[in-house]
Short mmCIF file of C-alpha atoms and ligand atoms in Angstrom, two decimals:
data_model
loop_
_atom_site.label_atom_id
_atom_site.label_comp_id
_atom_site.label_asym_id
_atom_site.label_seq_id
_atom_site.Cartn_x
_atom_site.Cartn_y
_atom_site.Cartn_z
CA MET A 1 -4.58 50.88 -79.58
CA ASN A 2 -5.16 48.79 -76.42
CA MET A 3 -3.19 51.20 -74.32
CA ILE A 4 -4.98 54.10 -75.96
CA LYS A 5 -8.41 52.74 -74.98
CA HIS A 6 -7.33 52.32 -71.37
CA SER A 7 -5.84 55.79 -71.38
CA ILE A 8 -9.05 57.30 -72.70
CA VAL A 9 -10.93 55.96 -69.66
CA ALA A 10 -8.18 57.22 -67.39
CA LEU A 11 -8.14 60.60 -69.10
CA SER A 12 -11.87 61.09 -68.90
CA LEU A 13 -11.82 60.07 -65.21
CA ALA A 14 -8.93 62.45 -64.60
CA ALA A 15 -11.01 65.13 -66.28
CA ILE A 16 -13.73 64.73 -63.64
CA GLY A 17 -11.09 64.82 -60.97
CA ALA A 18 -11.30 61.14 -60.04
CA ILE A 19 -7.64 60.30 -60.57
CA PRO A 20 -4.97 62.31 -58.85
CA ALA A 21 -1.60 62.68 -60.50
CA PHE A 22 0.38 60.30 -58.28
CA ALA A 23 1.04 56.63 -59.04
CA ALA A 24 -1.40 53.87 -58.13
CA SER A 25 -0.48 51.00 -55.82
CA GLN A 26 -0.19 47.62 -57.57
CA VAL A 27 -2.45 44.71 -56.53
CA ASN A 28 -2.32 41.16 -57.88
CA LEU A 29 -5.69 39.50 -58.29
CA THR A 30 -6.28 35.88 -59.29
CA ILE A 31 -9.65 34.36 -60.14
CA ASP A 32 -9.80 30.58 -60.01
CA ALA A 33 -12.45 29.73 -62.59
CA ALA A 34 -11.74 25.99 -62.16
CA LYS A 35 -13.06 26.03 -58.58
CA PRO A 36 -16.65 27.28 -58.77
CA GLY A 37 -18.29 28.06 -55.45
CA PRO A 38 -21.98 28.31 -54.55
CA VAL A 39 -24.52 30.11 -56.70
CA ILE A 40 -25.22 33.69 -55.64
CA ASN A 41 -28.98 33.58 -55.17
CA LYS A 42 -30.60 36.41 -57.10
CA ASN A 43 -32.53 37.29 -53.93
CA VAL A 44 -29.30 38.65 -52.48
CA TYR A 45 -30.33 41.65 -54.60
CA GLY A 46 -33.75 41.88 -52.91
CA GLN A 47 -35.39 45.10 -51.78
CA PHE A 48 -37.52 46.25 -48.87
CA ALA A 49 -40.57 48.54 -49.11
CA GLU A 50 -42.21 49.57 -45.86
CA HIS A 51 -45.18 51.79 -45.11
CA LEU A 52 -42.79 54.45 -43.87
CA GLY A 53 -42.57 58.12 -44.84
CA THR A 54 -42.82 58.56 -48.59
CA GLY A 55 -41.38 55.12 -49.28
CA ILE A 56 -44.66 53.80 -50.62
CA TYR A 57 -47.17 56.68 -50.65
CA GLU A 58 -45.93 59.44 -53.01
CA GLY A 59 -42.64 57.67 -53.71
CA MET A 60 -44.24 54.80 -55.57
CA TRP A 61 -48.01 54.87 -55.10
CA VAL A 62 -49.85 57.97 -56.30
CA GLY A 63 -53.24 56.36 -56.93
CA PRO A 64 -54.97 55.80 -60.28
CA ASP A 65 -56.47 59.31 -60.34
CA SER A 66 -53.14 61.12 -59.95
CA LYS A 67 -51.84 63.50 -62.64
CA ILE A 68 -48.49 61.78 -62.23
CA PRO A 69 -48.44 59.12 -64.97
CA ASN A 70 -49.19 55.79 -63.35
CA THR A 71 -50.41 52.27 -63.98
CA LYS A 72 -52.94 50.94 -61.49
CA GLY A 73 -51.80 53.72 -59.12
CA TRP A 74 -48.06 52.98 -59.29
CA ARG A 75 -45.96 55.72 -60.86
CA ASN A 76 -44.62 54.78 -64.28
CA ASP A 77 -41.23 56.49 -63.89
CA VAL A 78 -40.40 54.58 -60.69
CA VAL A 79 -41.70 51.27 -62.02
CA GLY A 80 -39.65 51.76 -65.21
CA ALA A 81 -36.48 52.47 -63.21
CA LEU A 82 -37.01 49.48 -60.91
CA LYS A 83 -37.50 47.19 -63.90
CA GLN A 84 -33.98 48.07 -65.04
CA LEU A 85 -32.63 46.67 -61.77
CA HIS A 86 -34.26 43.26 -62.31
CA VAL A 87 -35.44 43.44 -58.69
CA PRO A 88 -35.85 39.75 -57.80
CA LEU A 89 -37.95 40.13 -54.67
CA VAL A 90 -39.51 42.79 -52.41
CA ARG A 91 -40.21 42.50 -48.70
CA TRP A 92 -43.45 44.19 -47.58
CA PRO A 93 -45.22 45.77 -45.58
CA GLY A 94 -42.51 46.26 -42.88
CA GLY A 95 -40.35 46.43 -40.77
CA CYS A 96 -41.81 47.69 -37.56
CA PHE A 97 -44.96 48.55 -39.52
CA ALA A 98 -45.59 44.85 -40.18
CA ASP A 99 -46.35 44.24 -36.51
CA GLU A 100 -49.15 46.78 -36.51
CA TYR A 101 -50.54 45.93 -39.93
CA HIS A 102 -53.93 44.27 -40.13
CA TRP A 103 -54.32 42.88 -43.62
CA LYS A 104 -58.10 43.07 -43.75
CA ASP A 105 -57.78 46.89 -43.54
CA GLY A 106 -56.12 46.77 -46.96
CA ILE A 107 -58.65 44.86 -49.10
CA GLY A 108 -61.94 45.81 -50.74
CA PRO A 109 -62.96 49.21 -52.14
CA ARG A 110 -60.21 51.71 -51.34
CA GLY A 111 -62.66 54.45 -50.35
CA LYS A 112 -64.06 52.26 -47.61
CA ARG A 113 -60.82 51.16 -46.02
CA PRO A 114 -60.16 52.26 -42.44
CA VAL A 115 -57.68 55.06 -41.82
CA LYS A 116 -55.14 54.16 -39.15
CA VAL A 117 -52.20 55.94 -37.53
CA ASN A 118 -48.69 54.81 -38.42
CA THR A 119 -47.44 54.87 -34.83
CA ASN A 120 -43.91 53.78 -35.69
CA TRP A 121 -43.20 56.24 -38.45
CA GLY A 122 -44.14 59.86 -37.88
CA GLY A 123 -47.62 59.26 -36.48
CA VAL A 124 -49.11 60.02 -39.88
CA GLU A 125 -52.38 58.71 -41.23
CA GLU A 126 -52.24 55.40 -43.03
CA SER A 127 -55.03 55.30 -45.59
CA ASN A 128 -54.56 51.61 -46.37
CA ALA A 129 -54.84 52.52 -50.05
CA VAL A 130 -51.96 50.16 -50.67
CA GLY A 131 -52.96 46.70 -49.52
CA THR A 132 -52.40 43.15 -50.65
CA HIS A 133 -53.80 43.47 -54.19
CA GLU A 134 -52.09 46.78 -54.90
CA PHE A 135 -48.73 45.51 -53.68
CA PHE A 136 -48.91 42.37 -55.80
CA ASP A 137 -49.75 44.61 -58.80
CA LEU A 138 -46.47 46.46 -58.23
CA ALA A 139 -44.53 43.22 -57.90
CA ASP A 140 -46.09 41.96 -61.14
CA MET A 141 -45.15 45.15 -62.95
CA ILE A 142 -41.50 45.05 -61.89
CA GLY A 143 -41.27 41.27 -62.26
CA ALA A 144 -40.38 40.64 -58.60
CA ASP A 145 -41.38 37.93 -56.15
CA VAL A 146 -43.09 39.00 -52.94
CA TYR A 147 -41.88 38.38 -49.42
CA VAL A 148 -44.78 39.09 -47.04
CA ASN A 149 -43.95 39.93 -43.43
CA GLY A 150 -46.77 38.87 -41.10
CA ASN A 151 -47.95 40.59 -37.92
CA LEU A 152 -46.93 38.64 -34.85
CA GLY A 153 -46.63 41.57 -32.45
CA SER A 154 -50.20 42.88 -32.42
CA GLY A 155 -52.04 40.32 -34.53
CA SER A 156 -53.32 36.86 -33.78
CA VAL A 157 -52.81 33.32 -35.01
CA GLN A 158 -56.24 33.50 -36.63
CA GLU A 159 -55.50 36.76 -38.45
CA MET A 160 -52.20 35.50 -39.82
CA SER A 161 -53.54 32.11 -40.85
CA GLU A 162 -56.47 33.77 -42.62
CA TRP A 163 -54.11 36.03 -44.55
CA VAL A 164 -52.15 33.00 -45.74
CA GLU A 165 -55.41 31.32 -46.77
CA TYR A 166 -56.63 34.46 -48.56
CA LEU A 167 -53.33 34.71 -50.41
CA THR A 168 -52.73 31.09 -51.35
CA SER A 169 -55.93 29.06 -51.39
CA ASP A 170 -57.41 27.82 -54.66
CA SER A 171 -60.43 26.38 -52.86
CA LYS A 172 -63.94 27.79 -52.81
CA SER A 173 -63.55 28.86 -49.18
CA THR A 174 -65.14 32.12 -48.14
CA LEU A 175 -61.72 33.79 -47.91
CA ALA A 176 -60.55 32.53 -51.30
CA ASN A 177 -63.83 33.72 -52.80
CA LEU A 178 -63.36 37.11 -51.13
CA ARG A 179 -60.00 37.36 -52.90
CA ARG A 180 -61.75 36.54 -56.19
CA LYS A 181 -64.42 39.16 -55.49
CA ASN A 182 -61.60 41.66 -54.88
CA GLY A 183 -60.22 40.98 -58.34
CA HIS A 184 -57.72 38.12 -58.05
CA ASP A 185 -59.08 34.84 -59.27
CA LYS A 186 -55.93 32.75 -58.98
CA PRO A 187 -54.04 32.48 -55.70
CA PHE A 188 -51.12 34.88 -55.24
CA LYS A 189 -47.67 33.39 -55.30
CA VAL A 190 -46.03 34.31 -52.01
CA ALA A 191 -42.37 33.40 -52.25
CA TYR A 192 -41.57 33.97 -48.56
CA PHE A 193 -43.57 34.64 -45.42
CA ALA A 194 -42.04 35.89 -42.16
CA ILE A 195 -43.60 35.57 -38.72
CA GLY A 196 -42.97 38.95 -37.11
CA ASN A 197 -40.12 41.43 -37.31
CA GLU A 198 -37.47 42.48 -34.79
CA ALA A 199 -39.33 40.62 -32.04
CA TRP A 200 -36.52 41.74 -29.70
CA GLY A 201 -37.60 45.38 -30.23
CA CYS A 202 -40.47 47.09 -32.04
CA GLY A 203 -42.00 43.69 -32.81
CA GLY A 204 -42.86 42.95 -29.18
CA ASN A 205 -39.78 43.24 -26.94
CA MET A 206 -39.57 39.47 -26.55
CA SER A 207 -36.87 37.06 -25.52
CA PRO A 208 -35.71 34.60 -28.20
CA ASP A 209 -37.32 31.72 -26.30
CA HIS A 210 -40.68 33.46 -26.05
CA TYR A 211 -40.50 34.27 -29.78
CA ALA A 212 -39.60 30.66 -30.58
CA ASP A 213 -42.68 29.44 -28.68
CA LEU A 214 -44.89 31.90 -30.53
CA TYR A 215 -43.32 31.04 -33.89
CA ARG A 216 -44.03 27.35 -33.36
CA ASN A 217 -47.62 28.16 -32.44
CA TYR A 218 -48.24 30.50 -35.42
CA GLN A 219 -46.40 28.36 -37.93
CA SER A 220 -48.59 25.37 -37.03
CA PHE A 221 -51.63 27.18 -38.37
CA LEU A 222 -50.23 28.72 -41.56
CA LYS A 223 -51.67 26.20 -43.98
CA ALA A 224 -50.98 26.92 -47.61
CA PRO A 225 -51.57 24.29 -50.30
CA GLN A 226 -48.48 22.14 -50.84
CA ALA A 227 -47.91 23.49 -54.36
CA ASN A 228 -48.11 27.11 -53.24
CA ARG A 229 -46.36 27.10 -49.91
CA PRO A 230 -44.30 30.17 -49.11
CA LYS A 231 -40.89 29.52 -47.62
CA MET A 232 -40.95 30.48 -43.95
CA ILE A 233 -38.71 33.02 -42.27
CA ALA A 234 -38.14 33.37 -38.53
CA SER A 235 -37.29 36.87 -37.41
CA GLY A 236 -33.83 36.80 -35.87
CA GLY A 237 -31.33 39.05 -34.18
CA ASN A 238 -29.11 41.93 -35.09
CA ASP A 239 -25.50 43.02 -35.20
CA PHE A 240 -22.96 40.75 -33.48
CA ASN A 241 -25.49 39.21 -31.08
CA THR A 242 -25.87 35.56 -32.12
CA GLN A 243 -28.24 34.54 -29.32
CA TRP A 244 -31.30 34.73 -31.58
CA THR A 245 -29.67 32.69 -34.32
CA ASP A 246 -28.63 30.12 -31.71
CA VAL A 247 -32.03 29.76 -30.04
CA LEU A 248 -34.05 29.84 -33.26
CA SER A 249 -31.85 27.39 -35.16
CA THR A 250 -32.13 24.99 -32.23
CA ARG A 251 -35.82 25.36 -31.48
CA LEU A 252 -37.24 25.87 -34.98
CA LYS A 253 -35.44 23.07 -36.77
CA GLY A 254 -37.65 21.69 -39.53
CA MET A 255 -40.10 24.56 -39.04
CA THR A 256 -38.26 27.39 -40.75
CA ASP A 257 -36.39 27.89 -44.01
CA ALA A 258 -34.40 30.85 -42.80
CA ILE A 259 -33.54 33.10 -39.89
CA SER A 260 -33.29 36.80 -40.56
CA LEU A 261 -30.61 39.18 -39.39
CA HIS A 262 -30.48 43.00 -39.37
CA TYR A 263 -27.40 45.17 -39.50
CA TYR A 264 -27.33 48.89 -40.27
CA THR A 265 -24.21 50.91 -41.07
CA ILE A 266 -24.03 54.04 -38.91
CA PRO A 267 -21.00 56.27 -39.44
CA THR A 268 -20.50 57.19 -35.78
CA GLY A 269 -21.83 53.85 -34.53
CA LYS A 270 -24.19 55.83 -32.26
CA TRP A 271 -27.94 56.04 -32.77
CA ALA A 272 -28.26 59.46 -31.11
CA VAL A 273 -25.99 61.27 -33.60
CA LYS A 274 -25.40 59.00 -36.56
CA GLY A 275 -23.59 61.36 -38.93
CA ALA A 276 -24.69 63.34 -41.96
CA ALA A 277 -25.46 61.85 -45.36
CA THR A 278 -23.57 64.66 -47.15
CA GLY A 279 -20.85 67.14 -46.27
CA PHE A 280 -19.05 64.63 -44.06
CA PRO A 281 -15.29 64.60 -43.40
CA GLU A 282 -12.96 61.85 -44.64
CA SER A 283 -12.95 60.42 -41.09
CA GLU A 284 -16.66 59.61 -41.58
CA TRP A 285 -16.02 58.11 -45.00
CA MET A 286 -13.55 55.81 -43.29
CA ALA A 287 -15.80 55.09 -40.28
CA THR A 288 -18.74 54.26 -42.54
CA LEU A 289 -16.73 51.84 -44.65
CA ALA A 290 -15.06 50.28 -41.60
CA ASN A 291 -18.47 49.80 -39.98
CA THR A 292 -20.06 48.35 -43.10
CA LEU A 293 -17.20 45.86 -43.47
CA LYS A 294 -18.21 44.46 -40.07
CA MET A 295 -20.95 42.67 -41.99
CA ASP A 296 -18.39 39.98 -42.85
CA GLY A 297 -17.63 39.22 -39.18
CA ILE A 298 -21.32 39.35 -38.26
CA LEU A 299 -22.15 36.77 -40.93
CA LYS A 300 -19.22 34.56 -39.93
CA LYS A 301 -20.27 34.53 -36.26
CA ASN A 302 -23.86 33.67 -37.15
CA GLU A 303 -22.75 31.02 -39.65
CA GLU A 304 -20.59 29.36 -36.99
CA VAL A 305 -23.69 29.05 -34.82
CA LEU A 306 -25.75 27.74 -37.74
CA ASP A 307 -23.05 25.25 -38.70
CA LYS A 308 -23.17 23.89 -35.15
CA ASN A 309 -26.97 23.64 -34.96
CA ASP A 310 -27.77 23.00 -38.62
CA PRO A 311 -24.80 21.21 -40.22
CA GLU A 312 -27.07 20.04 -43.07
CA LYS A 313 -27.36 23.70 -44.04
CA LYS A 314 -31.13 23.65 -44.35
CA ILE A 315 -31.60 27.01 -42.67
CA GLY A 316 -30.66 30.14 -44.60
CA LEU A 317 -29.37 33.36 -43.08
CA PHE A 318 -31.31 36.23 -44.64
CA VAL A 319 -30.09 39.77 -44.07
CA ASP A 320 -33.53 41.22 -44.62
CA GLU A 321 -32.55 44.72 -43.46
CA TRP A 322 -29.21 46.37 -44.10
CA GLY A 323 -27.80 49.63 -45.42
CA THR A 324 -26.68 53.04 -44.23
CA TRP A 325 -28.61 54.97 -41.60
CA TYR A 326 -27.72 58.66 -41.24
CA ASP A 327 -29.26 61.62 -39.44
CA VAL A 328 -32.39 62.65 -41.36
CA GLU A 329 -32.11 65.58 -43.76
CA LYS A 330 -32.76 68.94 -42.10
CA GLY A 331 -36.35 70.11 -42.37
CA THR A 332 -37.78 66.64 -43.00
CA ASN A 333 -40.04 64.60 -40.71
CA ALA A 334 -37.72 62.69 -38.37
CA GLY A 335 -40.05 59.70 -38.59
CA PHE A 336 -39.68 59.48 -42.37
CA LEU A 337 -36.00 58.46 -42.34
CA PHE A 338 -35.22 60.44 -45.47
CA GLN A 339 -31.52 60.81 -46.24
CA GLN A 340 -29.44 61.82 -49.26
CA ASN A 341 -27.54 59.09 -51.06
CA THR A 342 -23.99 59.62 -52.29
CA LEU A 343 -20.98 57.91 -53.82
CA ARG A 344 -20.23 56.67 -50.28
CA ASP A 345 -23.52 54.71 -50.33
CA ALA A 346 -22.65 53.22 -53.71
CA VAL A 347 -19.34 52.01 -52.28
CA VAL A 348 -21.11 50.67 -49.17
CA ALA A 349 -23.50 48.69 -51.38
CA ALA A 350 -20.67 47.21 -53.45
CA LEU A 351 -18.65 46.25 -50.36
CA ASN A 352 -21.67 44.45 -48.96
CA PHE A 353 -22.36 42.65 -52.24
CA ASN A 354 -18.77 41.39 -52.31
CA ILE A 355 -19.22 40.15 -48.74
CA PHE A 356 -22.59 38.53 -49.48
CA HIS A 357 -21.08 36.68 -52.47
CA ASN A 358 -18.51 35.16 -50.12
CA HIS A 359 -21.30 33.89 -47.88
CA ALA A 360 -23.52 32.64 -50.71
CA GLU A 361 -23.90 29.22 -49.14
CA ARG A 362 -26.03 30.55 -46.25
CA VAL A 363 -26.91 34.07 -47.31
CA LYS A 364 -29.52 33.47 -49.97
CA MET A 365 -31.50 36.66 -49.50
CA THR A 366 -30.81 40.24 -48.47
CA ASN A 367 -33.12 43.26 -48.57
CA ILE A 368 -31.62 46.70 -48.56
CA ALA A 369 -33.49 49.26 -46.49
CA GLN A 370 -35.24 50.65 -48.41
CA MET A 371 -36.41 50.89 -52.01
CA VAL A 372 -37.60 54.52 -52.41
CA ASN A 373 -37.10 57.70 -50.31
CA VAL A 374 -36.24 55.84 -47.09
CA LEU A 375 -32.71 55.24 -45.71
CA GLN A 376 -30.32 53.90 -48.41
CA ALA A 377 -32.78 54.20 -51.26
CA MET A 378 -32.50 53.38 -54.95
CA ILE A 379 -34.72 56.26 -55.94
CA VAL A 380 -35.59 59.67 -54.54
CA THR A 381 -38.80 61.43 -55.56
CA ASP A 382 -40.43 64.80 -55.02
CA LYS A 383 -43.94 65.14 -56.40
CA ASP A 384 -43.62 64.32 -60.12
CA LYS A 385 -39.80 64.35 -60.14
CA MET A 386 -37.53 61.38 -59.65
CA VAL A 387 -33.76 60.86 -59.43
CA LEU A 388 -31.72 57.69 -59.38
CA THR A 389 -29.20 57.43 -56.56
CA PRO A 390 -25.61 56.17 -56.68
CA THR A 391 -26.86 53.07 -54.81
CA TYR A 392 -29.27 52.45 -57.70
CA TYR A 393 -26.33 52.40 -60.07
CA THR A 394 -24.37 49.91 -57.95
CA TYR A 395 -27.37 47.58 -58.08
CA GLN A 396 -27.58 48.05 -61.83
CA MET A 397 -23.88 47.32 -62.34
CA TYR A 398 -24.13 44.12 -60.26
CA VAL A 399 -27.15 42.66 -62.12
CA PRO A 400 -24.98 39.96 -63.80
CA PHE A 401 -24.19 38.54 -60.34
CA GLN A 402 -27.82 37.49 -59.84
CA ASP A 403 -27.86 33.68 -59.91
CA ALA A 404 -24.22 33.64 -61.05
CA THR A 405 -21.77 31.02 -59.78
CA SER A 406 -19.26 32.52 -57.38
CA LEU A 407 -15.57 32.09 -58.13
CA PRO A 408 -12.72 32.33 -55.63
CA VAL A 409 -10.66 35.51 -55.82
CA ALA A 410 -7.23 35.95 -54.23
CA LEU A 411 -5.80 39.43 -53.71
CA SER A 412 -2.19 40.00 -52.83
CA ASP A 413 -0.05 43.08 -52.27
CA ALA A 414 -3.15 45.20 -51.73
CA ALA A 415 -2.16 48.26 -49.71
CA PRO A 416 -4.65 49.00 -46.94
CA TYR A 417 -6.45 52.31 -46.77
CA ALA A 418 -5.53 53.85 -43.43
CA LEU A 419 -6.65 57.01 -41.69
CA GLY A 420 -6.39 58.21 -38.10
CA GLY A 421 -5.57 54.83 -36.60
CA THR A 422 -8.18 52.89 -38.61
CA SER A 423 -7.18 50.64 -41.47
CA ILE A 424 -9.35 48.71 -43.94
CA PRO A 425 -8.54 46.79 -47.13
CA GLY A 426 -7.81 49.19 -49.95
CA VAL A 427 -9.46 46.97 -52.52
CA SER A 428 -12.45 44.63 -52.33
CA ALA A 429 -13.12 42.15 -55.13
CA SER A 430 -15.60 39.48 -56.14
CA ALA A 431 -15.95 37.32 -59.24
CA ALA A 432 -18.58 35.00 -60.66
CA ARG A 433 -19.52 33.16 -63.83
CA ALA A 434 -22.85 34.61 -64.86
CA LYS A 435 -25.73 32.91 -66.60
CA ASP A 436 -24.48 34.33 -69.92
CA GLY A 437 -21.30 32.23 -69.49
CA LYS A 438 -19.00 35.23 -68.95
CA VAL A 439 -16.79 35.81 -65.93
CA TYR A 440 -17.65 39.09 -64.17
CA LEU A 441 -15.32 40.90 -61.81
CA ALA A 442 -16.49 43.53 -59.32
CA LEU A 443 -13.95 45.80 -57.69
CA VAL A 444 -14.09 48.55 -55.10
CA ASN A 445 -11.33 51.03 -54.33
CA THR A 446 -12.08 52.21 -50.80
CA ASN A 447 -9.36 54.85 -50.78
CA PRO A 448 -10.84 58.29 -51.56
CA GLY A 449 -7.43 59.76 -52.38
CA GLU A 450 -5.52 57.20 -54.45
CA PRO A 451 -6.21 55.02 -57.46
CA ALA A 452 -5.35 51.32 -57.38
CA GLU A 453 -3.71 49.34 -60.15
CA ILE A 454 -4.96 45.74 -60.43
CA ALA A 455 -3.09 43.02 -62.35
CA VAL A 456 -5.82 40.49 -63.22
CA ASN A 457 -5.12 36.77 -63.67
CA LEU A 458 -7.74 34.23 -64.62
CA ALA A 459 -6.14 30.95 -63.51
CA GLY A 460 -6.07 28.46 -66.33
CA ALA A 461 -7.39 30.83 -68.99
CA LYS A 462 -6.28 33.78 -71.09
CA VAL A 463 -7.84 37.20 -70.65
CA SER A 464 -7.66 39.59 -73.55
CA GLY A 465 -9.60 42.45 -72.02
CA ALA A 466 -12.42 43.65 -69.85
CA SER A 467 -15.40 45.88 -70.36
CA GLY A 468 -18.15 47.23 -68.16
CA HIS A 469 -18.73 50.32 -66.06
CA VAL A 470 -17.09 52.50 -63.43
CA LEU A 471 -18.91 54.61 -60.85
CA THR A 472 -16.93 57.41 -59.28
CA ALA A 473 -16.86 61.19 -58.86
CA ALA A 474 -14.64 63.98 -57.66
CA ALA A 475 -16.34 64.34 -54.26
CA MET A 476 -16.91 61.67 -51.61
CA ASP A 477 -20.46 62.94 -51.20
CA ALA A 478 -21.29 63.32 -54.90
CA HIS A 479 -25.03 62.83 -55.32
CA ASN A 480 -27.87 63.45 -57.71
CA THR A 481 -30.45 66.15 -57.11
CA PHE A 482 -33.57 67.26 -58.95
CA LYS A 483 -31.51 70.17 -60.35
CA ALA A 484 -28.54 67.98 -61.29
CA PRO A 485 -30.03 64.50 -61.72
CA GLN A 486 -27.00 63.11 -63.55
CA ALA A 487 -24.21 64.47 -61.37
CA ILE A 488 -23.05 60.92 -60.69
CA LYS A 489 -23.74 57.95 -62.91
CA PRO A 490 -21.72 55.04 -64.29
CA ALA A 491 -19.33 55.60 -67.19
CA PRO A 492 -18.24 52.95 -69.67
CA TYR A 493 -14.99 51.26 -68.70
CA SER A 494 -12.77 49.04 -70.80
CA ALA A 495 -9.23 47.77 -70.90
CA LYS A 496 -7.21 45.46 -73.14
CA ALA A 497 -4.45 43.08 -72.13
CA VAL A 498 -0.95 44.10 -73.18
CA ASN A 499 1.54 41.28 -73.78
CA GLY A 500 -0.96 38.87 -72.21
CA LYS A 501 -1.34 40.96 -69.04
CA LEU A 502 -4.55 42.74 -68.05
CA ASN A 503 -4.14 45.74 -65.78
CA LEU A 504 -7.16 47.65 -64.50
CA THR A 505 -6.90 51.09 -62.96
CA LEU A 506 -9.47 51.74 -60.27
CA PRO A 507 -9.96 55.44 -59.71
CA ALA A 508 -9.93 56.61 -56.11
CA LYS A 509 -13.29 55.90 -54.35
CA SER A 510 -14.77 53.86 -57.14
CA VAL A 511 -16.82 50.81 -58.01
CA VAL A 512 -15.93 48.94 -61.21
CA VAL A 513 -17.79 45.95 -62.67
CA VAL A 514 -16.44 44.34 -65.82
CA ALA A 515 -16.95 41.23 -67.91
CA LEU A 516 -13.66 39.56 -68.75
CA GLU A 517 -13.01 38.82 -72.40
CA GLY A 518 -11.36 35.51 -73.40
O1 AHR B 1 -35.94 50.06 -41.93
C1 AHR B 1 -36.44 50.84 -40.90
C2 AHR B 1 -36.72 50.06 -39.62
O2 AHR B 1 -35.53 49.56 -39.11
C3 AHR B 1 -37.59 48.83 -39.77
O3 AHR B 1 -38.93 49.13 -39.77
C4 AHR B 1 -37.22 48.05 -38.55
O4 AHR B 1 -37.41 46.66 -38.73
C5 AHR B 1 -35.78 48.43 -38.30
O5 AHR B 1 -35.57 48.75 -36.97
#
């Protein structure tokens, strides 16, 4: 019976072409449940929503008068889908947009708000229909905390300090009363507040020292009541450059809770021609995965710097922008960063989650770029239609890892996946004890051509089986469209131990998340 169940999964996967006929390589995996590691902060599963393209307008916000069913202007289908992901936190309003956003443009009667030009993203008109109150409505509806990114680049100390007062003050000050007049009696709860974004680039082309001086100046005037103080984030560097982490962790000690870091996965590694989101060759599957796996080295390098400057580990490392960045889809506005999302993106997301879990001690927040219709999105919309992307499903499968306690995993005998002179690990794994008490195991088979056979050991405990979901498809670029919205979605996955041994078959190019049964 046990074998039969396992075979049924294998057969149905074979039926969709996911398992070729040849034998899988054997990998030994041991989880040491007796040596719990740090808790994986739920904010590792955070999102990012910027005023960019149709990421907010159309994609999420349609306005209360729209024919598209909505609540307080936010589309019901998108809100419903996001709720399923248990989104812990959303970063808003940018990105580059944050450094040209003036918060007072986004309060008061919507019809009277100034129309601006979104100079970073397509030069389109920004109606300011979505402002502070609207965004907090969305967060309330999906049950997420809010991470507000303040404008350092083109704002002022006064403007930023007044926003913090407007958001957090319970006094009878003119600004707090203005918030009440605009419909929010109680102060908003701002979980995190960042001073600027990418100050080395679109946020002002600064040096780290100049930014550190400005941060110290701005931070001195952001005065929230003690009981409602947002945690502060300093905007850091990107990629392998650790200079920003070094300068900021030295000069902002005691003044910041975290330093941010950005890293995007680009198949070719070149901004000019990044590679297509669909219809790519296997060489670009490999290059994308190899580039995304660099996240581990980037985190290690930055953590070494932090360990030197902040051995007490008071400063977090927040990857508040990451994900795939491809050439935009043909016929779309180049400034809207719209790209299709495939099985490759689902695998990229899972590989990054497994890396983030290993860095849980410092990496307590990440924000994928971005939530809807922009870059590696969860959801794609067109007018009243919506589809869920493969990346959405990876997030859904990993929900049990939110606030779970990481567990060490050892992999041996794992054959690498090699192609054209590049080689990466064939299997990536991560385990944790979730809040429901169960041990969860997440696995990725990076090889698009061969399944992998995993012999699972839970040190010091018996495992009788595993159940959860698998995400895979016949094509590397399998994706959902409005015509075929369910072309790729997770399938149930289960296996039983035979003679005390639990073997899991990972189809080629797949993500599997299971709960182990005792
Ligand atoms: O996510 C898109 C853009 O990428 C953000 O606005 C910016 O911070 C980064 O360069």
